[in-house]
Amino acid sequence: MNFPKNFHFGSATSAYQVEGAVNEDGRGPSIWDDFCATPSNIRDGSDGRVACDHYHRYGDDIARMAEMGFNAYRFSVAWPRILPEGRGRINPAGLAFYDRLVDGLLAKGIAPYLTLYHWDLPSPLQAQGGWGNRETAWAFAEYAEVIGRHFGDRVHAYATLNEPRCAAFVGHYEGRHAPGATDLRLTLQVAHHLMLAHGAAVQRLRAHTQTAKVGIVLDMKPYHPANDHPLTVRAAEMGGGIFNRWLLDVLFKGHYPPDVWEGFGPLVPHVEAEDYALIQQPLDNLGINYYTRALVEYDPELPFPHAREVRNEGAIYSTMNWEFYPEGLEEILGWVHRTYGVKELYIAENGVALADEVVDGRVHDPLRTQYYQTHLAAVSRAITQGVPLTGYLAWSLMDNFEWGQGYLQRFGLWHVDYATQERILKDSAHWYADFIKNR
Ligand code: FCB
């Protein structure tokens, strides 16, 4: 495989999914604490109160990452640890935790990738309308100011938001994530406010950084028609238009895609005249989260884009019911590069959930190794074709709280025994560590 010399190899996590310690050192509540308080929202009735106890075990976790040869680690900062009320009062103990984390990583030569928002909005801001309220964008900019001023160039890269598409659509339309709304008009307004938050945060981060890269992380998947009927082809085009182009266009072209805008009809967001310029900030990089593709059929019973996902019989599926489709990663990378001309791209998340079992102290997960091998090969092919890729961060470092699926989905390179917090490197982790070392 073909990877540049300084390429980053590592893994990713997010605050609520691994930290635990939700009531420690002055952390305020977030919408995920609230969402989990209704047990039926989470498939196993669980929550992130303890999770992987990374808040206390980060030292050992960093040591283990270093042993695996990582030179990068992506984590997120919990906004409610830094500003427990969402705005105003800064909590020094919250900043101190991320100081320990960042300094611990740097001491081991691991480049910190810091995400400011991985879905844990402070509850007091939700009480004022959450992302449906334009003010939340300015609250986020204040938070970005605090983080940028404090960490400056100590981190390698900042991402303002993780998967704003998912935060908007899964949290406000599908209702499967916090805050659990099911309103498409609200969803599109939320997505727009997230874009404003991003633009304003980029400006604040720029004011405090010289070398640190500033960007955003988006989830993407190709949409493929399951047959060649023109209505199916159109459904795939519009489905992908919502999933991929809606935010990429506004971020990099300065407007929403006209075909999708028209498809949404009266539900399109309210946009102020100056918004597009604020959103379209020059970025140093773009993180891409890739898991699978969508294979769709036209279904007139469904609202726009009339796309129903169907199964690819014969393909391998994960326990998330996501198809193994490594070619899609190469496709997405080539398409983003050609269409948007981003300076640098990196894989911010890529991985697979499987029904892992511990047998005699080991976890044999050949399918996960196959997943990583084939997706790394896709990244390598994209590099050969000239896509400016700089890193690959596997999702995830360890099994963790998988949102609405609780602890039922195991995405980790490390198996976590939640009763003892013992970590075991799965076979795929040994494979990944060898891959990194033998390059
Ligand atoms: C992504 C999220 C990440 C994790 C993976 C499986 O959408 O960013 O937190 O849940 O999916």
mmCIF file with all atom_site columns, N, CA and C and ligand atoms in Angstrom, residues 17 118-119 162-163 166 289 291 322 349 395 402-403 411, ligand 1:
data_model
loop_
_atom_site.group_PDB
_atom_site.id
_atom_site.type_symbol
_atom_site.label_atom_id
_atom_site.label_alt_id
_atom_site.label_comp_id
_atom_site.label_asym_id
_atom_site.label_entity_id
_atom_site.label_seq_id
_atom_site.pdbx_PDB_ins_code
_atom_site.Cartn_x
_atom_site.Cartn_y
_atom_site.Cartn_z
_atom_site.occupancy
_atom_site.B_iso_or_equiv
_atom_site.pdbx_formal_charge
_atom_site.auth_seq_id
_atom_site.auth_comp_id
_atom_site.auth_asym_id
_atom_site.auth_atom_id
_atom_site.pdbx_PDB_model_num
ATOM   1  N N  . GLN A 1 17  ? -19.106 9.100  24.626 1.00 0.00 ? 17  GLN A N  1
ATOM   2  C CA . GLN A 1 17  ? -19.065 7.666  24.368 1.00 0.00 ? 17  GLN A CA 1
ATOM   3  C C  . GLN A 1 17  ? -18.036 6.921  25.216 1.00 0.00 ? 17  GLN A C  1
ATOM   4  N N  . HIS A 1 118 ? -19.132 16.901 19.536 1.00 0.00 ? 118 HIS A N  1
ATOM   5  C CA . HIS A 1 118 ? -19.559 15.558 19.122 1.00 0.00 ? 118 HIS A CA 1
ATOM   6  C C  . HIS A 1 118 ? -20.871 15.262 19.866 1.00 0.00 ? 118 HIS A C  1
ATOM   7  N N  . TRP A 1 119 ? -21.840 16.167 19.672 1.00 0.00 ? 119 TRP A N  1
ATOM   8  C CA . TRP A 1 119 ? -23.258 15.939 19.985 1.00 0.00 ? 119 TRP A CA 1
ATOM   9  C C  . TRP A 1 119 ? -23.706 16.180 21.420 1.00 0.00 ? 119 TRP A C  1
ATOM   10 N N  . ASN A 1 162 ? -18.623 17.404 14.637 1.00 0.00 ? 162 ASN A N  1
ATOM   11 C CA . ASN A 1 162 ? -18.654 16.052 14.105 1.00 0.00 ? 162 ASN A CA 1
ATOM   12 C C  . ASN A 1 162 ? -20.023 15.777 13.500 1.00 0.00 ? 162 ASN A C  1
ATOM   13 N N  . GLU A 1 163 ? -20.036 15.418 12.241 1.00 0.00 ? 163 GLU A N  1
ATOM   14 C CA . GLU A 1 163 ? -21.262 14.971 11.574 1.00 0.00 ? 163 GLU A CA 1
ATOM   15 C C  . GLU A 1 163 ? -22.479 15.853 11.862 1.00 0.00 ? 163 GLU A C  1
ATOM   16 N N  . CYS A 1 166 ? -25.736 14.281 10.852 1.00 0.00 ? 166 CYS A N  1
ATOM   17 C CA . CYS A 1 166 ? -26.307 13.301 11.776 1.00 0.00 ? 166 CYS A CA 1
ATOM   18 C C  . CYS A 1 166 ? -26.945 14.014 12.974 1.00 0.00 ? 166 CYS A C  1
ATOM   19 N N  . ASN A 1 289 ? -15.998 10.761 7.656  1.00 0.00 ? 289 ASN A N  1
ATOM   20 C CA . ASN A 1 289 ? -16.382 9.530  8.342  1.00 0.00 ? 289 ASN A CA 1
ATOM   21 C C  . ASN A 1 289 ? -17.064 8.632  7.327  1.00 0.00 ? 289 ASN A C  1
ATOM   22 N N  . TYR A 1 291 ? -18.486 4.645  6.561  1.00 0.00 ? 291 TYR A N  1
ATOM   23 C CA . TYR A 1 291 ? -18.819 3.306  7.061  1.00 0.00 ? 291 TYR A CA 1
ATOM   24 C C  . TYR A 1 291 ? -19.370 2.384  5.987  1.00 0.00 ? 291 TYR A C  1
ATOM   25 N N  . TRP A 1 322 ? -24.987 -2.561 8.357  1.00 0.00 ? 322 TRP A N  1
ATOM   26 C CA . TRP A 1 322 ? -24.327 -1.743 7.349  1.00 0.00 ? 322 TRP A CA 1
ATOM   27 C C  . TRP A 1 322 ? -23.502 -2.660 6.455  1.00 0.00 ? 322 TRP A C  1
ATOM   28 N N  . GLU A 1 349 ? -13.127 8.810  10.759 1.00 0.00 ? 349 GLU A N  1
ATOM   29 C CA . GLU A 1 349 ? -13.736 7.602  11.333 1.00 0.00 ? 349 GLU A CA 1
ATOM   30 C C  . GLU A 1 349 ? -13.912 6.584  10.222 1.00 0.00 ? 349 GLU A C  1
ATOM   31 N N  . TRP A 1 395 ? -12.387 4.008  13.690 1.00 0.00 ? 395 TRP A N  1
ATOM   32 C CA . TRP A 1 395 ? -13.446 4.049  14.702 1.00 0.00 ? 395 TRP A CA 1
ATOM   33 C C  . TRP A 1 395 ? -13.712 2.628  15.138 1.00 0.00 ? 395 TRP A C  1
ATOM   34 N N  . GLU A 1 402 ? -22.551 3.296  22.107 1.00 0.00 ? 402 GLU A N  1
ATOM   35 C CA . GLU A 1 402 ? -22.914 3.582  20.719 1.00 0.00 ? 402 GLU A CA 1
ATOM   36 C C  . GLU A 1 402 ? -24.309 4.225  20.653 1.00 0.00 ? 402 GLU A C  1
ATOM   37 N N  . TRP A 1 403 ? -24.436 5.406  21.271 1.00 0.00 ? 403 TRP A N  1
ATOM   38 C CA . TRP A 1 403 ? -25.645 6.234  21.154 1.00 0.00 ? 403 TRP A CA 1
ATOM   39 C C  . TRP A 1 403 ? -26.931 5.428  21.379 1.00 0.00 ? 403 TRP A C  1
ATOM   40 N N  . PHE A 1 411 ? -17.573 -1.528 18.379 1.00 0.00 ? 411 PHE A N  1
ATOM   41 C CA . PHE A 1 411 ? -16.801 -0.961 17.265 1.00 0.00 ? 411 PHE A CA 1
ATOM   42 C C  . PHE A 1 411 ? -15.301 -0.927 17.557 1.00 0.00 ? 411 PHE A C  1
HETATM 43 C C1 . FCB B 2 .   ? -20.640 8.016  13.707 1.00 0.00 ? 1   FCB B C1 1
HETATM 44 C C2 . FCB B 2 .   ? -20.367 8.798  14.971 1.00 0.00 ? 1   FCB B C2 1
HETATM 45 C C3 . FCB B 2 .   ? -19.573 8.030  15.999 1.00 0.00 ? 1   FCB B C3 1
HETATM 46 C C4 . FCB B 2 .   ? -19.977 6.585  16.076 1.00 0.00 ? 1   FCB B C4 1
HETATM 47 C C5 . FCB B 2 .   ? -19.986 5.968  14.696 1.00 0.00 ? 1   FCB B C5 1
HETATM 48 C C6 . FCB B 2 .   ? -20.337 4.495  14.688 1.00 0.00 ? 1   FCB B C6 1
HETATM 49 O O1 . FCB B 2 .   ? -21.804 8.492  13.130 1.00 0.00 ? 1   FCB B O1 1
HETATM 50 O O2 . FCB B 2 .   ? -19.676 9.984  14.672 1.00 0.00 ? 1   FCB B O2 1
HETATM 51 O O3 . FCB B 2 .   ? -19.731 8.686  17.229 1.00 0.00 ? 1   FCB B O3 1
HETATM 52 O O4 . FCB B 2 .   ? -21.188 6.466  16.709 1.00 0.00 ? 1   FCB B O4 1
HETATM 53 O O5 . FCB B 2 .   ? -20.869 6.647  13.864 1.00 0.00 ? 1   FCB B O5 1
#
